[in-house]
């Protein structure tokens, strides 16, 4: 199979996909950050025991990691560039 054909298909997919798909894991991490910051602000303004505040932040962090793990990312520019570089190195 022609390697240029494959990278061409990936470049076309990259151009056609919505930008949120390309940065899906970044968006998931940003949501986790916002939730953690909101919790930190709320817990600072309310008399919440420190161990509860810490426990919720740990749960939010864990939830963010799980969210990133199961969020399907799209094709990225870096992936296509690395594939093209790999193919060029294999061809000699």
XYZ file of C-alpha atoms in Angstrom:
92
model
C 0.000 0.000 0.000
C 1.208 3.502 -0.812
C 2.328 5.267 2.408
C 1.569 8.673 0.870
C -1.993 7.520 0.299
C -2.375 6.658 3.985
C -0.952 9.965 5.215
C -3.082 11.765 2.644
C -6.186 10.063 4.028
C -5.159 10.988 7.581
C -4.540 14.623 6.572
C -7.998 14.738 4.978
C -9.553 13.275 8.128
C -7.628 15.802 10.211
C -8.972 18.660 8.101
C -12.565 17.370 8.213
C -12.877 16.628 11.926
C -14.192 19.246 14.343
C -11.513 21.003 16.381
C -13.001 19.685 19.647
C -12.355 16.133 18.424
C -8.677 16.935 17.885
C -8.395 18.335 21.404
C -10.915 16.087 23.187
C -8.534 14.950 25.936
C -7.372 18.513 26.535
C -10.999 19.619 26.857
C -11.678 16.768 29.308
C -8.687 17.811 31.418
C -9.865 21.440 31.334
C -13.309 20.422 32.609
C -11.652 18.520 35.461
C -9.576 21.595 36.289
C -12.637 23.855 36.325
C -14.533 21.449 38.599
C -11.541 21.241 40.968
C -11.179 25.030 41.057
C -14.890 25.519 41.683
C -14.760 23.006 44.513
C -11.714 24.738 46.006
C -13.504 28.115 45.923
C -16.736 26.708 47.367
C -14.979 24.730 50.091
C -12.922 27.780 51.076
C -16.107 29.818 51.581
C -17.967 27.127 53.511
C -16.904 25.468 56.737
C -15.964 22.070 55.308
C -13.528 19.801 57.144
C -10.096 19.637 55.504
C -10.284 15.881 54.961
C -13.571 16.282 53.035
C -12.070 19.048 50.898
C -9.048 16.885 50.139
C -11.185 13.801 49.493
C -13.375 15.607 46.976
C -10.312 17.019 45.179
C -8.849 13.514 44.979
C -12.141 12.195 43.554
C -12.262 15.017 41.001
C -8.673 14.250 39.986
C -9.442 10.544 39.691
C -12.560 11.329 37.658
C -10.491 13.511 35.331
C -7.972 10.715 34.771
C -10.755 8.232 34.017
C -12.421 10.765 31.728
C -9.210 11.280 29.783
C -8.666 7.526 29.544
C -12.087 6.960 27.967
C -12.316 10.085 25.815
C -11.605 9.160 22.210
C -9.213 11.623 20.631
C -9.282 12.342 16.946
C -6.383 12.411 14.525
C -3.789 15.034 15.442
C -1.238 16.916 13.371
C 1.539 15.373 15.434
C 0.355 11.825 14.708
C 0.334 12.447 10.965
C 3.771 14.112 11.102
C 5.221 11.193 13.085
C 3.716 8.677 10.661
C 5.171 10.535 7.683
C 8.584 10.665 9.374
C 8.389 6.931 10.152
C 7.508 6.087 6.554
C 10.362 8.223 5.199
C 12.829 6.505 7.543
C 11.576 3.062 6.468
C 11.898 3.926 2.774
C 15.514 4.926 3.239
